[in-house]
PDB file of C-alpha atoms in Angstrom:
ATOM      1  CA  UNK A  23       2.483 -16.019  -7.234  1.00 43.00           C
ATOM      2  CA  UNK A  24       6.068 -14.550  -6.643  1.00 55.00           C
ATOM      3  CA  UNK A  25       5.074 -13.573  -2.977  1.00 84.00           C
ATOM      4  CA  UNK A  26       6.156  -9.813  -2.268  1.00 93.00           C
ATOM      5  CA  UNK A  27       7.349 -10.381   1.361  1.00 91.00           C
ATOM      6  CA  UNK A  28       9.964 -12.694   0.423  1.00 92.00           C
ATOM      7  CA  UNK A  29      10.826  -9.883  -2.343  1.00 93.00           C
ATOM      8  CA  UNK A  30      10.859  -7.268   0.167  1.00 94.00           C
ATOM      9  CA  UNK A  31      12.762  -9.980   2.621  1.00 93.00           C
ATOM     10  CA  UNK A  32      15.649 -10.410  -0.095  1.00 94.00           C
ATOM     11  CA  UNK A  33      15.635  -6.453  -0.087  1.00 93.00           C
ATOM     12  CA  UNK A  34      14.315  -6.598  -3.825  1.00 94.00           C
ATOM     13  CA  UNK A  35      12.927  -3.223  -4.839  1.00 97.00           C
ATOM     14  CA  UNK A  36       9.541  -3.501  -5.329  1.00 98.00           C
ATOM     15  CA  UNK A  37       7.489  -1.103  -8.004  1.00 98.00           C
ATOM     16  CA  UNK A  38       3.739  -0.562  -7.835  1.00 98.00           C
ATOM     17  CA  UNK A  39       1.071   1.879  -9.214  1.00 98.00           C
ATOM     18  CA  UNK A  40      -2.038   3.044  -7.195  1.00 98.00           C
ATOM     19  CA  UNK A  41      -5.537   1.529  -8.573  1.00 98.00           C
ATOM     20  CA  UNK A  42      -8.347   4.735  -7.872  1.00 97.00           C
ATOM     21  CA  UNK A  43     -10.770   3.520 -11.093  1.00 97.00           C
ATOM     22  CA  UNK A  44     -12.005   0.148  -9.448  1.00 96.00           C
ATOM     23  CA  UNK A  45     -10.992  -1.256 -12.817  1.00 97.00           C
ATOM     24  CA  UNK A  46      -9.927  -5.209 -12.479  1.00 97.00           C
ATOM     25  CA  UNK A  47      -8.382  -4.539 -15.699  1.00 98.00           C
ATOM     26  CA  UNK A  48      -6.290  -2.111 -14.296  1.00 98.00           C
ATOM     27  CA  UNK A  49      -5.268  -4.452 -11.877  1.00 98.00           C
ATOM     28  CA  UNK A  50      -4.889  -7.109 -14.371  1.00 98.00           C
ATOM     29  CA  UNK A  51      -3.039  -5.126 -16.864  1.00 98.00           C
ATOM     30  CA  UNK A  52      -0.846  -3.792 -14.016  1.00 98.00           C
ATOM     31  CA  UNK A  53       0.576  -7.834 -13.284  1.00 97.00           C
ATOM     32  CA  UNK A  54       0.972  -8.870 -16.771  1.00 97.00           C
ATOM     33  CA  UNK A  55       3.364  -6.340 -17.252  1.00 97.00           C
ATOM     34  CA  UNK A  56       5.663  -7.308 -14.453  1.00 96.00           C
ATOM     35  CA  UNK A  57       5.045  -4.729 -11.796  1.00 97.00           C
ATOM     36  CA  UNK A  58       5.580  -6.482  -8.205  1.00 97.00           C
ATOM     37  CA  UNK A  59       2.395  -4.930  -6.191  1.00 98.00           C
ATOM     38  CA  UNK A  60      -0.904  -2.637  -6.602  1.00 98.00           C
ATOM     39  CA  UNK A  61      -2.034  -0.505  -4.200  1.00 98.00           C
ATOM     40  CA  UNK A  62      -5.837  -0.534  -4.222  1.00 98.00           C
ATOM     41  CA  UNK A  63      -7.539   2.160  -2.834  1.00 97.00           C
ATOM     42  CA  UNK A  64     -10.432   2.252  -0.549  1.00 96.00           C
ATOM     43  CA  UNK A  65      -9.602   5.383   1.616  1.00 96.00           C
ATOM     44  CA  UNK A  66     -10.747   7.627  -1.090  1.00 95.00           C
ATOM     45  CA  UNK A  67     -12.690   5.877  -3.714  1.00 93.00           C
ATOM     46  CA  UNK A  68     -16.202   4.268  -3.191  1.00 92.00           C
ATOM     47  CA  UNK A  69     -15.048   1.105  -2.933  1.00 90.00           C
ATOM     48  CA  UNK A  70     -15.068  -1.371   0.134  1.00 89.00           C
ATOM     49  CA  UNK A  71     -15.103  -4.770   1.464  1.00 85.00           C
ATOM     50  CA  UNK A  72     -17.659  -5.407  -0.982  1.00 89.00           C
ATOM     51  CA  UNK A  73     -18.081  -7.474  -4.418  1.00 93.00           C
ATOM     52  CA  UNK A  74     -15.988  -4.833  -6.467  1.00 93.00           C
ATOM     53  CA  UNK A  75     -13.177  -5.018  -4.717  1.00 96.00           C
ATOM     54  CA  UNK A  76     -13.164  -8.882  -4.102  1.00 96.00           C
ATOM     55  CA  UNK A  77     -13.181  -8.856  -7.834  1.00 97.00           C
ATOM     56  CA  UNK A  78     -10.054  -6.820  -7.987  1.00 97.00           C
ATOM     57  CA  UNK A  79      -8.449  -9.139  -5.788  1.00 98.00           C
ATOM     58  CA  UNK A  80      -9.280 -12.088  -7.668  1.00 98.00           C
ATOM     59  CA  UNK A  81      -8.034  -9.845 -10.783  1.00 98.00           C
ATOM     60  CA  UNK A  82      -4.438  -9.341  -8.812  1.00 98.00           C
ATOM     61  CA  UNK A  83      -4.208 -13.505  -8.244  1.00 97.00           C
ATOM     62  CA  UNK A  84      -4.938 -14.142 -11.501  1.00 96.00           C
ATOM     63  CA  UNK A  85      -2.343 -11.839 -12.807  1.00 97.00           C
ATOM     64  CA  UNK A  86       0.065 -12.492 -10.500  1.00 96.00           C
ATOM     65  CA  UNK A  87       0.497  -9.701  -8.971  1.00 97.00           C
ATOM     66  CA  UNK A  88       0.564  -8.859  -5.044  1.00 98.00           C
ATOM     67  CA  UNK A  89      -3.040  -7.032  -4.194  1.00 98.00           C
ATOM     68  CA  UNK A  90      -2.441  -4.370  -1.455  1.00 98.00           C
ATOM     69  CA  UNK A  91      -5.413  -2.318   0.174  1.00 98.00           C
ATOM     70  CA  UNK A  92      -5.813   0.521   1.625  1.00 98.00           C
ATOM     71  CA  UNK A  93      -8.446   0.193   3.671  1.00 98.00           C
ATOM     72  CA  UNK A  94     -11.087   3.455   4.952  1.00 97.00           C
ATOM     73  CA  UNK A  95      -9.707   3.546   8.472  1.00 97.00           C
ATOM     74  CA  UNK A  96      -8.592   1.190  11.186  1.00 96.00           C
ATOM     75  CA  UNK A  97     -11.801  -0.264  11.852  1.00 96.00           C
ATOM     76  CA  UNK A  98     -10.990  -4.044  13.282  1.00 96.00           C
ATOM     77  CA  UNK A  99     -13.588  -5.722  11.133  1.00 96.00           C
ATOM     78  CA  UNK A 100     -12.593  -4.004   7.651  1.00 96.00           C
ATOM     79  CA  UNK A 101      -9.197  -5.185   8.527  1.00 97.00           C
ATOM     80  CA  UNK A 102     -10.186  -8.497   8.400  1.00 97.00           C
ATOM     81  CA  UNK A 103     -12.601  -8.829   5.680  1.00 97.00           C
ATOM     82  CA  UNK A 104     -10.079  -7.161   3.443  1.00 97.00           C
ATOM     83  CA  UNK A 105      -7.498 -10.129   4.524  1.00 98.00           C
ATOM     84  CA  UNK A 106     -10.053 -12.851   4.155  1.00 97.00           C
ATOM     85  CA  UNK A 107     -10.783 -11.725   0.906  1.00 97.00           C
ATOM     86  CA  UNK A 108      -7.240 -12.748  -0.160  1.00 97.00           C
ATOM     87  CA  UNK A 109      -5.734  -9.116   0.005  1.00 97.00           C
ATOM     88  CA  UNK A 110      -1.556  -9.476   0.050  1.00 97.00           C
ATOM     89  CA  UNK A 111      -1.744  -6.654   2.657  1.00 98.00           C
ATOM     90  CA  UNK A 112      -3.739  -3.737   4.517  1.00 98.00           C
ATOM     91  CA  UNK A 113      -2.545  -0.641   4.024  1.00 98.00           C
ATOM     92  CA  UNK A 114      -3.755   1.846   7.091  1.00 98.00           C
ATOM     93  CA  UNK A 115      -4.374   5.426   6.700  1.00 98.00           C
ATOM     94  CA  UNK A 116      -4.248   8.234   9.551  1.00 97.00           C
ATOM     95  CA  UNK A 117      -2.069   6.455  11.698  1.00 98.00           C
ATOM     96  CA  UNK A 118      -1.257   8.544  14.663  1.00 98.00           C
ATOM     97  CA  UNK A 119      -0.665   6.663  17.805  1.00 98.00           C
ATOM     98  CA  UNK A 120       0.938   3.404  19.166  1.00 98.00           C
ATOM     99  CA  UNK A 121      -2.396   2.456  21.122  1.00 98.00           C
ATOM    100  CA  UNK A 122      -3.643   2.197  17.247  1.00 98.00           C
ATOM    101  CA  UNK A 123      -0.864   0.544  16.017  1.00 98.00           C
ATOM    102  CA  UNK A 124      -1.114  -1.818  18.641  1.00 98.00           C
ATOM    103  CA  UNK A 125      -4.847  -2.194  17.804  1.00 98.00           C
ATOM    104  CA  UNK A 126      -4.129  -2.723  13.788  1.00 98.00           C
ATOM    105  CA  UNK A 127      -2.060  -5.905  14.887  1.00 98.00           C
ATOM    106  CA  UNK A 128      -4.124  -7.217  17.438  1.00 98.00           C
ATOM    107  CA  UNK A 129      -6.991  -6.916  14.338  1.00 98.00           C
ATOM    108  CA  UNK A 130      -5.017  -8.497  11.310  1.00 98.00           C
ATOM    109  CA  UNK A 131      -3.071 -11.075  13.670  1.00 98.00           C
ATOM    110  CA  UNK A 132      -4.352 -14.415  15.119  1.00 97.00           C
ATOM    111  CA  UNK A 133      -2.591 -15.423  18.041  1.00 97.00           C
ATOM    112  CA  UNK A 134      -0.181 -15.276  19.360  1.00 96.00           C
ATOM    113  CA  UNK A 135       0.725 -12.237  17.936  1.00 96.00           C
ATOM    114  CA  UNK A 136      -2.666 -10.825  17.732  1.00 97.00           C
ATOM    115  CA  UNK A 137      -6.437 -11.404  18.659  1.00 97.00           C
ATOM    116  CA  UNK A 138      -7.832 -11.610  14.975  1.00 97.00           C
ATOM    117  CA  UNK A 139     -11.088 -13.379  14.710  1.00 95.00           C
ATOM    118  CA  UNK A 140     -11.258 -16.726  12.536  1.00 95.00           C
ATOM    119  CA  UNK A 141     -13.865 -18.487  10.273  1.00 96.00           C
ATOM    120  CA  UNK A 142     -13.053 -21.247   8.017  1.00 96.00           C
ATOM    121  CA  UNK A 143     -15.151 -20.297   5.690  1.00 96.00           C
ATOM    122  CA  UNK A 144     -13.088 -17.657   3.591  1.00 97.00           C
ATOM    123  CA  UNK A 145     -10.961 -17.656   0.691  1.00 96.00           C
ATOM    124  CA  UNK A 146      -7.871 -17.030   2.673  1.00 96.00           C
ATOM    125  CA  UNK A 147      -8.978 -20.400   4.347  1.00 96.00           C
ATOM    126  CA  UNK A 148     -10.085 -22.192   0.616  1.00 95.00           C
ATOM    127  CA  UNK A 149     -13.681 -22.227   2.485  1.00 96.00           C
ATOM    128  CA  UNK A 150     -12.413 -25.272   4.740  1.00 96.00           C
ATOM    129  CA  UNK A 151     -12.211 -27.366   1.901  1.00 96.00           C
ATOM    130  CA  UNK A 152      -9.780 -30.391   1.235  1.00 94.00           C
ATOM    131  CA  UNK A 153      -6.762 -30.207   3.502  1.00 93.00           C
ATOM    132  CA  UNK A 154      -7.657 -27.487   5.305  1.00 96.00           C
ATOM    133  CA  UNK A 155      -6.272 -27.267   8.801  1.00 97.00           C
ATOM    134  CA  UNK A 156      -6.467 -24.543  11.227  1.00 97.00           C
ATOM    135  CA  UNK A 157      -2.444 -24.530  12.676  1.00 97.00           C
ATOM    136  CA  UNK A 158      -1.378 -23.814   8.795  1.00 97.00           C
ATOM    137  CA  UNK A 159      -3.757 -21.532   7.952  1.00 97.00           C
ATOM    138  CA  UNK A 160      -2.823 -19.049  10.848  1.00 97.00           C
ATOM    139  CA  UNK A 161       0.933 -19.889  10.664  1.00 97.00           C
ATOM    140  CA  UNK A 162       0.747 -19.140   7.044  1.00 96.00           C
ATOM    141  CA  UNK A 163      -1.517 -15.783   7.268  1.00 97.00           C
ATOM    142  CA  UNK A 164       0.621 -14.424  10.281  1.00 97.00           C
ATOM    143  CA  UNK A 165       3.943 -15.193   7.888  1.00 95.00           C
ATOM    144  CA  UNK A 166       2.697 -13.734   4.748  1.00 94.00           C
ATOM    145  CA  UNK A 167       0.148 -10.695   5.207  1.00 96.00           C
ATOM    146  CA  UNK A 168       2.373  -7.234   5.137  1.00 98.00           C
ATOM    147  CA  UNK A 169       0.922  -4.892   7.630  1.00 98.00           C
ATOM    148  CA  UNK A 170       1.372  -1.190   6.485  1.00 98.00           C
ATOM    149  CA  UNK A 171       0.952   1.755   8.023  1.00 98.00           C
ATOM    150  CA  UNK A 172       0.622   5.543   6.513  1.00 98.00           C
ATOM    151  CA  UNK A 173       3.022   7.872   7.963  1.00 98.00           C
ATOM    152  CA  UNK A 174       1.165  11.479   7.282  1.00 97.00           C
ATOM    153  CA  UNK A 175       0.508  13.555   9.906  1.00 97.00           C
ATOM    154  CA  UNK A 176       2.783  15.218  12.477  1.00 97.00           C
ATOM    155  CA  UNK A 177       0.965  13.142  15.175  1.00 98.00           C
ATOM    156  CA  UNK A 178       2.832   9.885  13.604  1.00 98.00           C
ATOM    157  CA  UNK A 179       5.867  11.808  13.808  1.00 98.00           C
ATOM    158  CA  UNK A 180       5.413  13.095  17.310  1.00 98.00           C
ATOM    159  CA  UNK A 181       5.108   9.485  18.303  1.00 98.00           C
ATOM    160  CA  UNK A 182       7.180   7.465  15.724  1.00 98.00           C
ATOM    161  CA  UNK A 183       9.367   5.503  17.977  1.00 98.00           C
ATOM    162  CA  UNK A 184       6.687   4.421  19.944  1.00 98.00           C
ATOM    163  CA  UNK A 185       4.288   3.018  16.888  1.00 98.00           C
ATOM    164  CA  UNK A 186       7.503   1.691  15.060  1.00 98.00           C
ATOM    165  CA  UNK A 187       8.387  -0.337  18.186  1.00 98.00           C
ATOM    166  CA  UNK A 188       4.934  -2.186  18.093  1.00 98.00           C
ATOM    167  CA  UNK A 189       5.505  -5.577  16.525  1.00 97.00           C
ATOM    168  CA  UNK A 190       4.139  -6.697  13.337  1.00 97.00           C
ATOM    169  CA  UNK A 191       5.196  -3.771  11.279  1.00 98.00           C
ATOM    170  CA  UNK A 192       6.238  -4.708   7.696  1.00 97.00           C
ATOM    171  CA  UNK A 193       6.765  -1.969   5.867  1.00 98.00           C
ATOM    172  CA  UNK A 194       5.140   2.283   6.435  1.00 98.00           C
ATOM    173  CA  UNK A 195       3.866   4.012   3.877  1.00 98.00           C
ATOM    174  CA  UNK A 196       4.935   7.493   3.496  1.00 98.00           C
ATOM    175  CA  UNK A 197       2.062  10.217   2.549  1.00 97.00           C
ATOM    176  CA  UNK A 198       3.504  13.352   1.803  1.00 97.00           C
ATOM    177  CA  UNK A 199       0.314  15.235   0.680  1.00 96.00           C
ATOM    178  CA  UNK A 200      -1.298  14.787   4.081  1.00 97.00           C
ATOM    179  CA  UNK A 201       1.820  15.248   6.131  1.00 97.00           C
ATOM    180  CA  UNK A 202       2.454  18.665   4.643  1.00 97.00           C
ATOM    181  CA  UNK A 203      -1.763  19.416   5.043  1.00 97.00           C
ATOM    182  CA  UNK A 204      -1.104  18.591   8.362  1.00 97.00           C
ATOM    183  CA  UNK A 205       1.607  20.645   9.081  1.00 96.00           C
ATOM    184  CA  UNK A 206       0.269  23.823   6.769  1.00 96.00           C
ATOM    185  CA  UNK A 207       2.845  23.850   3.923  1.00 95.00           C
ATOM    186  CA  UNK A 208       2.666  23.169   0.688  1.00 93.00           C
ATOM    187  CA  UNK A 209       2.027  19.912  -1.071  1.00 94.00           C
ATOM    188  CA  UNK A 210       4.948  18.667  -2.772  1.00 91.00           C
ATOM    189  CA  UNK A 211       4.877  14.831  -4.132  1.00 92.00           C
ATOM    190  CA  UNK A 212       7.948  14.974  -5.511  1.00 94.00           C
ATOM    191  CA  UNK A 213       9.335  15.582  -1.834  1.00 95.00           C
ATOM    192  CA  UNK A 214      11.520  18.363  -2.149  1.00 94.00           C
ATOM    193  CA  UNK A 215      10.052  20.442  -0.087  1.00 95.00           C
ATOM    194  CA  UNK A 216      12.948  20.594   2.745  1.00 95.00           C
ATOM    195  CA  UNK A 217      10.166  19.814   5.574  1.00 96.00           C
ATOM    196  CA  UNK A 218       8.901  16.863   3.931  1.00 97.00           C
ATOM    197  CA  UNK A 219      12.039  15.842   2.835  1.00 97.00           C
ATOM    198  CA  UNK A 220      13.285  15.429   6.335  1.00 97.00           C
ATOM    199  CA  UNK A 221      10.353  14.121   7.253  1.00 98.00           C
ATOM    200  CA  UNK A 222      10.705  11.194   4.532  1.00 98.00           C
ATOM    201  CA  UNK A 223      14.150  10.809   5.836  1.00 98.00           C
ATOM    202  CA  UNK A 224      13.483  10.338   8.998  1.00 98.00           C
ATOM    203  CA  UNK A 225      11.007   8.029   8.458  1.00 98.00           C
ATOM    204  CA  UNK A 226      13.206   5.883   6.408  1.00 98.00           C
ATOM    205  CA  UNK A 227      16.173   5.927   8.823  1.00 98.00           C
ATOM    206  CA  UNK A 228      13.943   4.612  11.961  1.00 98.00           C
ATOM    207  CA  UNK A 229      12.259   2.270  10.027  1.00 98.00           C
ATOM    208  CA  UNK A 230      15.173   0.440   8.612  1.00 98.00           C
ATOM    209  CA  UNK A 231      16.824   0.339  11.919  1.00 98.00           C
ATOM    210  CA  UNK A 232      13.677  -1.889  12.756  1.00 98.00           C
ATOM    211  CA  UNK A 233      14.135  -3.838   9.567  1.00 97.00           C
ATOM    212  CA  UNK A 234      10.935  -2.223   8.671  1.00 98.00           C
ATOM    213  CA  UNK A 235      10.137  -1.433   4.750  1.00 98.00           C
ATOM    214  CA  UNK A 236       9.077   2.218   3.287  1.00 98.00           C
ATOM    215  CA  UNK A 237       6.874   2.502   0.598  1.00 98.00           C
ATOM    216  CA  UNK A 238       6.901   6.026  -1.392  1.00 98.00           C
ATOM    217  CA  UNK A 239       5.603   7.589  -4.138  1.00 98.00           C
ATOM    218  CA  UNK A 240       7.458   8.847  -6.717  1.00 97.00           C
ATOM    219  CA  UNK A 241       6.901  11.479  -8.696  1.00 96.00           C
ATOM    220  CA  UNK A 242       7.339  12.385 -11.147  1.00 95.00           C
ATOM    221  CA  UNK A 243       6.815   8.744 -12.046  1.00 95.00           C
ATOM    222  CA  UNK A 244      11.218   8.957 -14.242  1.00 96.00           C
ATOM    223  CA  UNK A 245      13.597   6.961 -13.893  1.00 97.00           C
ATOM    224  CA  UNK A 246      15.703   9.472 -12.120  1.00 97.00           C
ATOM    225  CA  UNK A 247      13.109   9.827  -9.825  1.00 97.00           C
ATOM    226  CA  UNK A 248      13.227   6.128  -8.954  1.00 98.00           C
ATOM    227  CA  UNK A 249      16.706   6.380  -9.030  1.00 98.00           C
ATOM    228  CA  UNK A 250      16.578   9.000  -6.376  1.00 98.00           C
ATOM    229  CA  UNK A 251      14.139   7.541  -4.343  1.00 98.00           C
ATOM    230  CA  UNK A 252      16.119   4.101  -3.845  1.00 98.00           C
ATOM    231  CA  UNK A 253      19.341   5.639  -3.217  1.00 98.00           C
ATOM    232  CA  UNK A 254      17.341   7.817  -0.092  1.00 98.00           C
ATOM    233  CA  UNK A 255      16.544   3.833   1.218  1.00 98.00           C
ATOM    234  CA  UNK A 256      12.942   3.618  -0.510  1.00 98.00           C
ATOM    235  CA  UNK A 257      11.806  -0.124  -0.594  1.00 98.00           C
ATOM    236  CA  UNK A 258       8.704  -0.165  -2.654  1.00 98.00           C
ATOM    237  CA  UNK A 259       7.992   2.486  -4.935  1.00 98.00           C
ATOM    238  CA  UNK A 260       4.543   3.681  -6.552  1.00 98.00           C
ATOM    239  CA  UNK A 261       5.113   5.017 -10.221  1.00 98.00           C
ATOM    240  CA  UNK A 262       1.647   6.683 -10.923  1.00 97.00           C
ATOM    241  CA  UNK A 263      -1.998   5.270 -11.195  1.00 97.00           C
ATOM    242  CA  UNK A 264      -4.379   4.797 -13.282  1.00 97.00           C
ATOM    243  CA  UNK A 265      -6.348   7.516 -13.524  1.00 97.00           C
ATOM    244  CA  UNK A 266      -3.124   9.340 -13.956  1.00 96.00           C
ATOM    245  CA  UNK A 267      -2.240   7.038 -17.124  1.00 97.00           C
ATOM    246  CA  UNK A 268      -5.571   8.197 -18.522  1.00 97.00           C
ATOM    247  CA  UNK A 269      -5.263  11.428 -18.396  1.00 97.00           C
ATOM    248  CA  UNK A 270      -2.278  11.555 -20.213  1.00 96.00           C
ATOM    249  CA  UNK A 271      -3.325   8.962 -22.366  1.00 96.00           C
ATOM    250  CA  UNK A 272      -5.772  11.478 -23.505  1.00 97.00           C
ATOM    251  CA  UNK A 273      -3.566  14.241 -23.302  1.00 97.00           C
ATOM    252  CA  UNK A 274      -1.886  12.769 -26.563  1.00 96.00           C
ATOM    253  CA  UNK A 275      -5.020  11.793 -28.045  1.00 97.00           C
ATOM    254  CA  UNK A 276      -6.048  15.259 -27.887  1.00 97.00           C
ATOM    255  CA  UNK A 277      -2.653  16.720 -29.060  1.00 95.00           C
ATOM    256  CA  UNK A 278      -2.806  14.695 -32.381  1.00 96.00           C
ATOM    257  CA  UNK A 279      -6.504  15.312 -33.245  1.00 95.00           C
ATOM    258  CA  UNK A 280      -5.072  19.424 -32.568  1.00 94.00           C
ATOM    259  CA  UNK A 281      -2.623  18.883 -35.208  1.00 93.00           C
ATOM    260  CA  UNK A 282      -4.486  17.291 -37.764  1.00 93.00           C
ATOM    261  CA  UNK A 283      -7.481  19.483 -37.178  1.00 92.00           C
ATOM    262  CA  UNK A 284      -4.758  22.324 -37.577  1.00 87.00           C
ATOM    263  CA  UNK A 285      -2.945  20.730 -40.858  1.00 84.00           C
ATOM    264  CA  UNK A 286      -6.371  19.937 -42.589  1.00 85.00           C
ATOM    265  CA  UNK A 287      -8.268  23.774 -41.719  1.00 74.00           C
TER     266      UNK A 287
END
């Protein structure tokens, strides 16, 4: 597999879609067209660190294409399942503090850099089979797992140079729809609403002075959007998801059956 940190490393950007359906096809359909990343979702969906998702994990390997999760919350032992499981990354909602920060890496880190619990008998670990050895396996999951944050609440802001400083940070997701709720304006994706705008800004300026990545949305999921997006300093971009794709997917089914149900009354 093309391995996304040493995309993100070479300062490659990175496009991804959001996977709400549960769908391994989606998953699967999502690598074989070239996108770098998907960003599973587990926050708001009913998936978890359960069968389903394992098999949309498996799905992203076998497509080639980097499986990132978000997962529910912070909780230390969902972190790690998710990893074990052979995620690329965890992707961390409701981030609002550096005490939690600090807590995400101690959770998804083995030490040194963290205190994340071990068992040899995972996939990230091949089960302990042939050639398995402990010093690799943690030098390789401490190298290669992206650690990602969601910027989107004031709090976050509030206290951004603090959780930025904590090491282990790869990249921060930006989530404008809950950093607007949280600050009682209006929810703008697109980001031009001047408060979230700055917000995104600032975001992107601190973590790039850390040689930390951003992740954004874009919408609306154009090419000038994109466009726009990279030239603000986005690093990984999310054009759409799936459910979106199948809504409008049936938006045009339903616009031809109108006209031929109109050309044929």
């Amino acid at each position: 597999m093309d391995n996304l940190r040493q995309k993100l490393a070479a300062s490659r950007l990175s496009f991804g879609i959001n996977v709400y359906s549960g769908a391994p096809a989606a998953v699967e359909i999502a690598g074989l067209r070239g996108l770098d990343f998907v960003f599973i979702d587990s926050e708001h969906t009913l998936l978890g660190a359960d069968l389903p998702l394992e098999r949309m994990i498996l799905a992203a390997h076998a497509a080639r294409i980097a499986p990132l999760v978000r997962v529910p919350d912070s909780n230390p032992t969902g972190l790690r399942k998710v990893l074990e499981a052979g995620a690329s990354g965890v992707i961390v909602p409701q981030v609002h503090s550096a005490a939690q920060m600090h807590s995400i890496i101690q959770a998804t880190k083995f030490p040194p850099l963290g205190r994340r619990g071990g068992d040899s008998s995972v996939r990230t670990a091949s089960y302990g089979g042939p050639g398995f050895s402990w010093p690799d396996y943690i030098r390789r999951e401490n190298d290669e797992t992206l650690v990602i944050p969601m910027a989107e609440s004031f709090e976050f802001f509030d206290e951004i140079d603090a959780i930025l400083d904590v090491p282990g940070i790869d990249a921060v997701h930006f989530g404008p729809a809950d950093y607007a709720l949280s600050r009682g304006i209006d929810v703008d994706y697109s980001m031009r609403q001047p408060e979230v705008r700055a917000a995104m800004r600032e975001l992107i300026a601190k973590c790039h002075s850390r040689d930390i990545k951003v992740m954004l949305p874009c919408a609306p999921a154009t090419a000038e959007q994109a466009a726009e997006l990279a030239d603000e300093g986005g690093d990984m971009l999310l054009m759409g998801n799936d459910l979106m794709f199948l809504h409008q997917g049936c938006i045009d089914a339903v616009g031809v059956a109108s006209a031929i149900r109109k050309d044929r009354a």
